[in-house]
Amino acid sequence: MDLVLLVTLGVFAPLLGAAIVGLSGRRLGDLASKSITTGLLFFSCAVAWIVFSQWTWGGLEAFTVELFPFINVSDFQSVWSIRIDALSAVMLVVVTSVSSLVHLYSWGYMAEDPDKPRFFAYLSLFTFAMLALVTAADFMQLFFGWEGVGLASYLLIGFWYKKSTASAAAIKAFVVNRVGDFGFALGILTVFWMFGTIQFAELFPMIASKAGTGWDFLGHTWSALDLAGALLFVGAMGKSAQFFLHTWLPDAMEGPTPVSALIHAATMVTAGVYMVCLLSPIYEYAPVASAIVALTGAVTALFAATVGLAQNDIKRVIAYSTCSQLGYMFFAAGVGAYQAAMFHLFTHAFFKALLFLGAGSVIHGMHHEQDMRRMGGLWKLLPVTYAVMTIGTIAITGLGIPGVGGFAGFYSKDSIIESAFASFANGHSAMGLFAFFVGILAAGLTSYYSWRLVFMTFHNKPVWKDAHHIDHAHDDHASHAQLETHSEPIADGRAENGHAHDDHAHHGPLKPHESPWVMLVPLLLLSVGAVAAGFIFAPWFIGDHEHDFWRGAIFVAESNHVLHDSHAVPTWVKWSPLILTLIGTLAAFWLYVLKEGMARRMAERGGVVHAFLYNKWYFDELYEVVFVKGARAVGDLFWKIGDVKIIDGGGPNGMAWLSRKFAGGLARFQSGYVYFYAFVMLLGLAGFLAFAIYAWGG
């Protein structure tokens, strides 16, 4: 079959599955619905790997297939296309691999849910929107996919719509992303205003000629490319949960765990990183915008890592880990190491999906318990889950020996940290040194909270054995508000208040169990990627074959030698991540294994620092006061004062009041008595005669 036709079918296969199951799922039944969507996803995955292998080893050249006109308004021309180059080939593999395995995993995880056709239709719809995004050849199709994944995200986070916290989280994600998308839309308009086109093939060759273009505003001349780059990055901040627009991502864990793995760990949240790397021709000539990207990414990496130290919900720990890892990717792109950013995106997809699905296996085995303080000692009862989560933890911490090797995260994360130092050393980016120190500090924190998760969940005293003695509302060590156990409801949807009606809550002691093989097989396959994706693909993404792999898909200016110089950084720079990682690992081992119970006692005593981290730097509380209550106050002002008192009071209500008063006055003259009307007529006649005498007399 022709490769162009094969790619086209691979991109639209998930949409076909979503349409069939979404419209006819109830008539088809659960098994047929799952089989259709999962089968089509594995077909798309096979196509993606064919394209990727042909690009990497087969000498495939970049091409674009124009399918049909999308939007034609004067010079604003958009054609629905499928663009294949190194960037889209990488993203096709990431999206379809994770999505197909999540579909398969969901066969087991969602086995008891009565709405399986709807769930699988939503998953496939999301996958199509993401494929449309990564194969777009212009900004309009990119924006379509951008909004499409936002819609699918809303539907999937709020899938258990009877659960109030899930519905609230879905709305929060949708609203926060609209804030970022407003900036993204303004950035697209800025690009169109500057260049008169939104087609990437036409746009990119013209950017260098516009490098000095200014925009006069408020008495100051602004760099137009910096303005465009900054506005476009606002969209990436929302979609990829960066500092200030990050608050939706942890709350999105209210959705089913497969959703967390698919959307909020491996695919949708990386759309912002992909967009920045795709638009490298803009950011290479926009130093201020690039500095903003690097600064925001570095701050996010540190912020999320600190918050992850104090969280107790197993999924939320991994969610903040996602925020932190995305920060790494962004500051890599901000300092000019776009290739390293994409490499970390690629490896991160495997080990982060592995960790999320592994957490789902723990939750499934613990009858929907998510609080790590109620776990412990599970390594014997969930041996496969324990093994794969240990692999994922080694991968995400970047544990490895320079010059020897390690798991996937070692190659990509160390490349980012070394690139940050090199960008400062060679004078390419002033933000490089800050990003470097943040990177190695965040590496230590990542190691600590990642191993903390493993030790609390799989080692330590098995607290779950006494679970039937624990009441969620009356815990000996923490208040109900502090526990914040956002457990997922079991499949029949009985838990609408956020707490699962699991076995230990009603039927005595909890009995953890290993997950079925339909859930374990995806974990084992992802483990292979978490182990091997680094050393296999490092030469192609950031090594000797880097030029042959990217082949112009990422633009690097002549002055940008960051990636090349990163291979020659001082020895202490290469070893710094490992040293910090080992310190974090040993600290977690000492506190949670050797001195078991010490961390719990420290948390019970509280303190300013613990409260600050546990409450996520109080961002939700701050936004509640400034934006939620502020918006409500402004709304009340316009409603109660502007609308009710001024508009209604002076308009329809006011005129109605005057009419009523006037009519009431006239009604007094309508008594119904003949003598009254005769008297009025007499008065009128007397008045008329008086006027006539006065007029004639004058």
XYZ file of C-alpha atoms in Angstrom:
698
model
C 0.000 0.000 0.000
C 1.199 3.509 -0.816
C 2.771 5.152 2.262
C 0.796 8.378 1.776
C -2.497 6.486 1.770
C -1.353 4.397 4.727
C -0.495 7.505 6.767
C -3.827 9.105 5.895
C -5.703 6.012 7.051
C -3.603 5.875 10.208
C -4.446 9.468 11.136
C -8.198 9.110 10.549
C -8.618 5.583 11.960
C -9.196 6.815 15.556
C -11.850 9.260 14.298
C -13.607 6.393 12.536
C -13.544 4.358 15.737
C -14.846 7.273 17.798
C -17.692 7.881 15.332
C -18.776 4.245 15.109
C -18.658 3.557 18.842
C -19.876 6.999 19.867
C -22.971 6.755 17.675
C -23.695 3.038 17.878
C -21.839 1.786 20.930
C -24.923 0.788 22.912
C -26.258 -1.277 20.014
C -22.854 -2.821 19.306
C -22.207 -3.780 22.915
C -19.146 -3.483 25.119
C -16.960 -6.121 23.486
C -17.484 -4.848 19.933
C -16.967 -1.233 21.033
C -13.700 -2.039 22.771
C -12.518 -4.212 19.899
C -13.227 -1.603 17.203
C -11.562 1.326 18.967
C -8.602 -0.671 20.252
C -8.065 -2.427 16.932
C -8.063 0.825 14.987
C -5.640 2.359 17.495
C -3.205 -0.530 17.109
C -3.488 -0.074 13.334
C -2.577 3.612 13.728
C 0.279 2.620 16.026
C 1.642 0.186 13.453
C 1.494 2.903 10.779
C 3.277 5.342 13.087
C 6.128 2.937 13.744
C 6.449 2.227 10.026
C 6.758 5.948 9.334
C 9.200 6.429 12.212
C 11.409 3.523 11.172
C 11.355 4.641 7.532
C 12.341 8.132 8.631
C 15.091 6.959 10.971
C 16.640 4.125 8.997
C 14.958 4.092 5.582
C 15.811 7.558 4.287
C 12.209 8.746 4.066
C 11.971 12.398 2.991
C 9.570 14.957 4.439
C 6.272 15.337 2.601
C 2.902 17.035 3.000
C -0.426 15.654 1.785
C -3.116 18.277 1.157
C -6.504 16.631 1.627
C -9.185 19.328 1.370
C -9.718 23.077 1.933
C -10.391 23.859 5.566
C -10.917 27.630 5.928
C -10.709 30.204 3.128
C -11.258 33.827 4.160
C -9.447 36.308 1.918
C -5.708 35.789 2.554
C -6.418 33.582 5.562
C -6.090 30.226 3.808
C -6.015 26.861 5.562
C -5.857 23.439 3.932
C -6.335 20.261 5.951
C -3.053 18.466 5.488
C -0.884 15.695 6.838
C 2.708 16.843 7.317
C 5.359 14.190 7.839
C 8.811 15.171 9.054
C 11.009 14.243 12.016
C 8.858 16.104 14.550
C 5.557 14.649 13.398
C 7.094 11.164 13.055
C 8.227 11.288 16.698
C 4.845 12.552 17.896
C 2.944 9.950 15.866
C 4.861 7.211 17.658
C 4.387 8.801 21.081
C 0.662 9.453 20.679
C -0.375 6.170 19.083
C 1.883 3.936 21.204
C 0.638 5.313 24.490
C -2.964 5.554 23.307
C -3.131 1.998 21.988
C -1.678 0.591 25.219
C -4.059 2.736 27.276
C -6.974 1.358 25.244
C -5.820 -2.182 25.983
C -5.181 -1.419 29.669
C -8.668 0.052 29.978
C -10.194 -3.321 29.097
C -9.229 -4.400 32.583
C -9.366 -1.142 34.513
C -12.833 -0.146 33.274
C -14.198 -3.698 33.212
C -17.074 -2.962 35.586
C -18.010 0.451 34.207
C -21.433 0.522 32.513
C -20.395 3.286 30.086
C -17.488 1.592 28.347
C -18.566 2.539 24.782
C -18.673 6.216 25.743
C -15.278 5.973 27.440
C -13.551 4.285 24.506
C -15.175 6.692 22.042
C -13.791 9.632 24.042
C -10.309 8.070 24.103
C -10.322 7.621 20.330
C -11.663 11.129 19.772
C -8.814 12.526 21.837
C -6.270 10.506 19.877
C -7.569 11.808 16.544
C -7.452 15.414 17.778
C -3.869 14.927 18.894
C -2.905 13.360 15.556
C -4.523 16.287 13.735
C -2.451 18.630 15.888
C 0.921 16.991 15.303
C 0.442 16.541 11.532
C -0.847 20.086 10.903
C 0.800 22.083 8.150
C -0.637 25.439 9.240
C -1.745 27.262 12.355
C -5.467 26.752 11.746
C -5.332 22.968 11.758
C -2.915 23.151 14.681
C -5.472 25.266 16.540
C -8.240 22.808 15.637
C -6.294 19.926 17.154
C -5.312 22.147 20.090
C -8.965 22.815 20.912
C -9.972 19.258 20.060
C -7.719 17.763 22.729
C -9.076 20.391 25.126
C -12.616 19.213 24.443
C -11.664 15.547 24.801
C -9.811 16.400 27.988
C -12.955 17.985 29.413
C -15.040 14.946 28.493
C -12.582 12.435 29.911
C -11.732 14.233 33.154
C -15.439 14.569 33.878
C -16.272 11.082 32.630
C -17.692 10.160 36.050
C -19.976 13.176 35.895
C -22.001 12.125 38.960
C -18.872 12.692 41.026
C -18.882 16.396 41.895
C -15.105 16.686 42.201
C -14.648 15.201 38.717
C -17.104 17.650 37.178
C -15.410 20.558 38.949
C -11.971 19.386 37.778
C -13.193 19.127 34.174
C -14.550 22.674 34.280
C -11.354 23.950 35.876
C -9.209 22.344 33.174
C -11.410 23.779 30.448
C -11.413 27.323 31.875
C -7.674 27.488 32.627
C -6.862 26.240 29.137
C -9.128 28.899 27.634
C -6.940 31.523 29.313
C -3.877 30.096 27.616
C -5.686 29.621 24.317
C -6.604 33.312 24.240
C -2.896 34.140 24.174
C -2.321 31.414 21.595
C -4.979 32.890 19.297
C -3.454 36.363 19.662
C -0.065 34.887 18.762
C -1.487 33.317 15.594
C -3.052 36.651 14.633
C 0.272 38.403 15.260
C 2.039 35.971 12.949
C -0.622 36.468 10.267
C -0.363 40.259 10.653
C 3.413 40.089 10.160
C 3.659 37.567 7.348
C 0.246 37.393 5.705
C 0.168 33.590 5.911
C -0.410 30.818 8.422
C 1.139 28.070 6.275
C 4.324 26.760 7.912
C 6.014 26.071 4.564
C 5.485 29.686 3.513
C 6.072 31.207 6.932
C 9.371 29.701 8.069
C 11.561 30.891 5.156
C 10.387 34.500 5.719
C 11.138 34.740 9.443
C 14.807 35.678 9.186
C 13.944 38.705 7.017
C 11.549 39.974 9.708
C 13.994 39.571 12.591
C 14.264 43.331 13.184
C 10.599 44.192 12.726
C 9.194 46.374 15.493
C 5.729 47.216 16.719
C 5.026 50.645 18.173
C 2.742 50.563 21.187
C 2.387 52.935 24.153
C 5.367 54.962 23.026
C 7.699 51.974 22.881
C 8.904 49.817 20.000
C 8.432 46.126 20.714
C 10.075 43.254 18.862
C 7.272 41.758 16.792
C 8.798 38.258 16.755
C 9.315 38.353 20.518
C 5.696 39.433 20.908
C 4.472 36.597 18.679
C 6.683 34.053 20.432
C 5.572 35.176 23.899
C 1.872 35.074 23.000
C 2.174 31.645 21.409
C 3.967 30.422 24.523
C 1.028 31.546 26.676
C -0.977 28.881 24.870
C 1.744 26.350 25.628
C 1.702 27.378 29.298
C -1.976 26.474 29.541
C -1.857 23.245 27.572
C 1.368 22.039 29.193
C 0.504 23.187 32.733
C 3.349 25.620 33.282
C 3.734 27.962 36.252
C 0.668 30.210 36.806
C -1.485 28.058 34.473
C -0.605 24.732 36.089
C -3.449 24.443 38.594
C -5.719 22.302 36.410
C -3.331 19.363 35.960
C -3.301 17.878 39.490
C -7.084 18.254 39.748
C -7.415 16.407 36.445
C -6.442 13.259 38.351
C -10.147 13.026 39.261
C -10.687 11.300 35.918
C -10.073 7.567 35.430
C -6.405 6.587 35.734
C -6.073 5.590 32.040
C -7.095 9.172 31.219
C -4.334 10.472 33.455
C -1.805 8.309 31.650
C -3.002 9.190 28.164
C -3.801 12.878 28.319
C -2.062 14.333 31.311
C 1.222 12.496 31.260
C 2.337 11.430 27.829
C 0.491 13.232 25.048
C -1.722 16.320 25.428
C 0.460 18.116 27.942
C 3.439 17.722 25.613
C 1.623 19.628 22.842
C 3.114 22.888 24.105
C 6.654 21.516 23.962
C 6.033 20.177 20.466
C 4.668 23.571 19.382
C 7.716 25.478 20.653
C 10.087 23.062 18.904
C 8.032 23.207 15.702
C 8.238 26.999 15.806
C 11.985 26.996 16.421
C 12.436 29.345 13.393
C 10.501 31.985 15.383
C 12.181 31.400 18.744
C 15.669 31.381 17.253
C 15.084 35.032 16.262
C 13.131 35.945 19.406
C 15.653 35.982 22.277
C 13.294 37.643 24.765
C 10.544 35.108 24.108
C 13.086 32.276 24.387
C 14.267 33.648 27.726
C 10.644 33.699 28.927
C 10.282 30.059 27.863
C 13.477 29.059 29.682
C 12.619 30.991 32.853
C 9.070 29.656 33.022
C 10.216 26.095 32.421
C 12.919 26.275 35.087
C 10.580 27.792 37.683
C 7.938 25.157 36.894
C 10.464 22.331 37.232
C 11.449 23.548 40.693
C 7.960 24.492 41.870
C 6.330 21.189 40.928
C 9.205 19.172 42.381
C 8.845 20.923 45.759
C 5.087 20.375 45.840
C 5.526 16.694 44.989
C 7.490 16.228 48.213
C 4.420 16.636 50.423
C 1.567 15.040 48.460
C 0.011 11.778 49.649
C -2.315 10.892 46.763
C -0.331 8.518 44.555
C -1.686 10.015 41.327
C -1.095 13.598 42.417
C 2.548 12.895 43.162
C 2.959 11.634 39.601
C 0.934 14.594 38.280
C 3.313 17.109 39.861
C 6.152 15.034 38.507
C 4.664 15.619 35.056
C 4.637 19.385 35.636
C 8.279 19.239 36.673
C 9.378 17.148 33.692
C 7.556 19.472 31.307
C 9.500 22.305 32.893
C 12.721 20.497 31.921
C 11.525 20.239 28.329
C 10.631 23.914 28.139
C 13.840 25.270 29.563
C 15.731 23.014 27.151
C 13.842 24.573 24.252
C 14.274 28.028 25.777
C 18.070 27.741 25.820
C 18.114 26.452 22.235
C 18.380 22.682 22.790
C 15.184 21.794 20.962
C 16.487 18.342 20.097
C 17.067 17.522 23.769
C 13.568 18.782 24.609
C 12.028 16.466 22.026
C 14.199 13.576 23.186
C 12.968 13.999 26.761
C 9.399 14.259 25.463
C 9.945 10.928 23.700
C 11.467 9.050 26.638
C 9.125 10.688 29.165
C 6.114 9.288 27.323
C 7.210 5.736 28.117
C 8.172 6.015 31.768
C 5.452 8.483 32.742
C 2.699 6.414 31.133
C 4.267 3.426 32.893
C 4.125 5.179 36.270
C 0.543 6.337 35.829
C -0.712 2.968 34.664
C 1.326 1.349 37.423
C -0.383 3.636 39.928
C -3.690 2.570 38.394
C -2.712 -1.052 38.970
C -2.016 -0.236 42.624
C -5.345 1.584 42.954
C -7.131 -1.336 41.301
C -5.410 -3.813 43.584
C -6.171 -1.667 46.643
C -9.877 -1.436 45.776
C -9.643 2.205 44.703
C -7.556 3.480 47.586
C -5.218 6.278 46.485
C -3.722 7.595 49.731
C -0.187 6.222 50.059
C -0.442 6.483 53.846
C -2.975 3.657 53.726
C -0.702 1.351 51.712
C 2.662 -0.258 52.466
C 4.100 -3.744 52.139
C 2.563 -4.397 48.717
C 5.665 -5.648 46.940
C 4.900 -9.297 47.702
C 1.233 -9.044 46.756
C 1.693 -6.982 43.563
C 5.076 -8.246 42.325
C 4.701 -7.329 38.650
C 3.335 -3.881 39.439
C 6.168 -3.359 41.928
C 8.779 -4.377 39.348
C 7.512 -2.124 36.577
C 7.028 0.866 38.891
C 10.585 0.426 40.123
C 11.743 0.494 36.512
C 9.698 3.632 35.893
C 11.135 5.256 39.006
C 14.716 4.525 37.956
C 13.922 5.963 34.530
C 12.295 9.182 35.754
C 15.031 9.887 38.280
C 17.577 9.686 35.482
C 19.729 7.237 37.381
C 22.797 6.307 35.340
C 26.558 6.563 35.202
C 28.087 9.141 32.820
C 30.085 7.362 30.147
C 28.457 4.031 30.961
C 24.699 4.445 30.612
C 21.372 4.060 32.329
C 17.652 3.927 31.711
C 15.789 6.251 29.322
C 15.548 9.289 31.583
C 19.295 9.315 32.194
C 20.095 10.129 28.564
C 17.423 12.744 27.953
C 17.419 14.560 31.315
C 21.211 14.755 31.530
C 21.303 16.084 27.977
C 18.950 18.894 29.003
C 20.981 19.802 32.083
C 24.244 19.747 30.148
C 22.710 21.841 27.367
C 21.571 24.443 29.887
C 25.125 24.802 31.200
C 26.572 24.876 27.682
C 24.139 27.610 26.605
C 25.435 29.837 29.396
C 29.084 28.909 28.913
C 29.070 29.760 25.205
C 27.018 32.924 25.724
C 23.944 31.741 23.852
C 21.464 32.177 26.706
C 21.760 34.183 29.905
C 19.106 31.923 31.464
C 21.286 28.859 31.005
C 23.089 28.993 34.352
C 19.860 29.477 36.307
C 18.236 26.621 34.399
C 21.266 24.401 35.052
C 21.197 24.835 38.826
C 17.424 24.460 38.913
C 17.774 21.315 36.808
C 20.204 19.552 39.126
C 18.255 20.647 42.236
C 15.001 19.398 40.718
C 16.779 16.129 39.864
C 17.491 15.589 43.566
C 13.931 16.460 44.549
C 12.541 14.185 41.819
C 14.589 11.301 43.132
C 13.355 11.928 46.680
C 9.615 12.085 45.995
C 9.740 9.289 43.395
C 11.400 6.832 45.775
C 9.172 8.122 48.586
C 6.235 6.907 46.505
C 7.813 3.480 46.054
C 8.755 3.086 49.711
C 5.381 4.270 51.063
C 3.444 2.108 48.630
C 5.422 -1.113 48.426
C 7.590 -1.159 51.544
C 7.033 0.004 55.131
C 4.395 -1.393 57.436
C 1.274 -2.629 55.564
C -1.186 -0.091 56.946
C -3.971 -1.553 54.821
C -4.156 -4.575 57.144
C -5.779 -2.290 59.702
C -7.801 -0.395 57.105
C -11.112 -1.640 58.516
C -10.254 0.168 61.760
C -9.646 3.469 60.002
C -12.463 5.880 59.393
C -11.842 8.470 56.669
C -13.561 11.154 58.676
C -11.832 10.434 61.994
C -8.182 9.633 61.393
C -5.815 9.542 64.364
C -3.083 11.416 62.547
C -4.766 13.836 60.177
C -8.005 15.642 59.681
C -10.419 14.746 56.906
C -9.431 17.896 55.037
C -5.746 16.987 55.262
C -6.293 13.480 53.921
C -7.929 14.696 50.708
C -8.406 11.128 49.512
C -9.826 11.709 46.047
C -10.529 8.051 45.428
C -12.056 7.021 42.154
C -15.538 5.535 42.238
C -15.977 1.896 41.433
C -17.457 1.115 38.093
C -21.096 1.238 39.107
C -20.695 4.907 40.031
C -21.980 4.549 43.595
C -19.366 6.926 45.036
C -20.598 10.356 44.106
C -18.944 12.168 47.000
C -15.387 11.419 45.970
C -14.838 8.352 48.168
C -15.099 4.867 46.771
C -17.414 2.384 48.416
C -14.668 -0.216 48.324
C -14.422 -3.592 49.992
C -12.563 -2.521 53.095
C -15.091 0.199 53.782
C -17.943 -2.280 54.002
C -16.657 -5.843 54.132
C -13.817 -5.927 56.627
C -10.066 -6.098 55.970
C -8.657 -5.014 52.638
C -7.152 -7.753 50.446
C -4.784 -6.281 47.833
C -4.388 -8.271 44.637
C -2.395 -8.127 41.424
C -4.081 -6.730 38.323
C -5.250 -8.940 35.424
C -2.876 -9.570 32.549
C -4.780 -7.293 30.202
C -3.536 -4.479 32.467
C -0.068 -5.901 33.090
C 0.912 -6.469 29.442
C 0.843 -2.720 28.609
C 2.963 -2.111 31.716
C 5.553 -4.630 30.576
C 5.685 -3.141 27.077
C 6.099 0.369 28.459
C 8.862 -0.937 30.708
C 10.830 -1.895 27.628
C 10.616 1.696 26.409
C 11.531 3.062 29.847
C 14.674 0.914 29.825
C 15.785 0.981 26.200
C 14.439 4.159 24.538
C 17.383 6.186 25.817
C 20.423 4.270 24.632
C 18.768 3.151 21.378
C 17.626 6.564 20.193
C 20.134 8.925 21.846
C 22.462 8.833 18.799
C 19.541 9.840 16.556
C 18.022 12.567 18.698
C 21.101 14.204 20.248
C 24.168 12.244 19.087
C 26.193 11.376 16.034
C 23.177 10.896 13.739
C 21.346 14.011 14.950
C 21.670 15.939 11.666
C 20.544 12.921 9.660
C 17.537 12.452 11.913
C 16.079 15.964 12.179
C 16.893 17.003 8.594
C 15.624 20.560 8.970
C 12.493 19.784 10.985
C 14.082 21.788 13.821
C 15.688 25.057 12.795
C 18.924 25.993 14.538
C 20.575 29.335 13.789
C 24.265 29.438 12.904
C 25.033 31.004 16.278
C 23.356 28.163 18.180
C 25.938 25.506 19.108
C 24.267 24.506 22.353
C 23.663 20.835 21.594
C 27.160 20.383 20.150
C 28.793 22.135 23.113
C 26.751 20.099 25.598
C 28.874 17.051 24.789
C 32.012 18.858 25.976
C 30.909 20.321 29.317
C 33.221 19.888 32.333
C 33.247 16.574 34.162
C 31.660 18.031 37.301
C 28.677 19.140 35.215
C 28.190 15.618 33.873
C 28.327 14.083 37.353
C 26.213 16.687 39.164
C 22.810 15.159 38.262
C 23.926 11.723 39.471
C 25.211 13.120 42.771
C 21.966 15.000 43.461
C 19.927 11.974 42.398
C 21.803 9.723 44.825
C 21.381 12.256 47.629
C 17.625 12.348 47.007
C 17.430 8.552 46.889
C 19.404 8.093 50.094
C 17.344 10.752 51.878
C 14.111 8.977 50.937
C 15.562 5.588 51.959
C 16.697 6.961 55.327
C 13.394 8.679 56.134
C 10.981 6.045 54.858
C 12.855 2.759 55.343
C 15.617 3.072 57.938
C 13.698 5.586 60.066
C 10.210 4.451 59.182
C 7.592 6.693 60.738
C 9.849 9.726 61.111
C 8.435 11.458 58.025
C 4.896 10.816 59.235
C 5.658 12.328 62.628
C 7.282 15.343 60.961
C 4.176 15.824 58.806
C 1.915 15.544 61.854
C 3.804 18.354 63.563
C 3.104 20.455 60.498
C 5.009 23.701 60.256
C 5.125 26.546 57.795
C 7.221 24.756 55.167
C 5.148 21.567 55.179
C 1.890 23.525 55.023
C 3.263 25.642 52.173
C 4.228 22.611 50.115
C 1.204 20.513 51.053
C -1.098 23.340 49.978
C 0.761 23.711 46.656
C 2.170 27.162 47.395
C -1.437 28.273 48.070
C -2.062 28.913 44.371
C -5.614 27.606 44.494
C -6.415 29.786 47.490
C -4.819 32.813 45.829
C -6.724 32.275 42.596
C -9.916 31.743 44.581
C -9.527 35.182 46.186
C -8.229 37.086 43.165
C -10.041 35.533 40.237
C -12.997 33.475 41.452
C -14.218 35.817 44.176
C -13.067 38.825 42.174
C -14.995 37.676 39.114
C -18.004 36.939 41.289
C -17.799 40.438 42.834
C -17.557 42.077 39.407
C -20.455 39.937 38.204
C -22.543 40.894 41.234
C -21.712 44.565 40.624
C -22.891 44.472 37.039
C -25.878 42.291 37.931
C -27.225 43.810 41.117
C -26.225 47.432 40.461
C -25.839 47.749 36.700
C -28.562 45.406 35.545
C -31.148 45.318 38.335
C -30.956 48.859 39.718
C -29.776 50.960 36.760
C -30.948 49.192 33.607
C -34.040 47.451 34.941
C -34.749 50.160 37.493
C -34.450 53.034 35.028
C -35.766 51.075 32.054
C -38.546 48.483 32.009
C -39.082 48.323 35.756
C -38.933 52.109 36.119
C -41.369 52.773 33.282
C -43.669 50.083 34.615
C -43.635 51.784 38.051
C -44.430 55.185 36.526
C -47.181 53.723 34.397
C -48.660 51.961 37.402
C -48.610 55.143 39.513
C -50.085 57.243 36.712
C -52.775 54.677 36.022
C -53.564 54.510 39.728
C -54.073 58.265 39.823
C -56.387 58.224 36.821
C -58.316 55.316 38.273
C -59.449 57.554 41.133
C -61.430 59.642 38.656
C -63.316 56.563 37.445
C -65.725 56.246 40.410
C -68.791 55.061 38.426
C -71.238 57.605 40.022
C -73.350 59.851 37.690
C -73.230 62.841 39.992
C -69.410 62.631 40.050
C -69.173 62.671 36.262
C -71.766 65.543 36.124
C -69.691 67.497 38.592
C -66.535 66.941 36.529
C -68.375 68.022 33.380
C -69.589 71.140 35.178
C -66.057 71.951 36.252
C -64.853 71.475 32.684
C -67.610 73.724 31.344
C -66.808 76.383 33.969
C -63.168 76.229 33.043
C -63.983 76.536 29.346
C -66.244 79.555 29.948
C -63.604 81.223 32.137
C -61.021 80.759 29.375
C -63.440 82.121 26.721
C -64.287 85.226 28.807
C -60.604 85.816 29.435
C -59.767 85.430 25.765
C -62.631 87.664 24.512
C -61.982 90.238 27.209
C -58.345 90.551 26.110
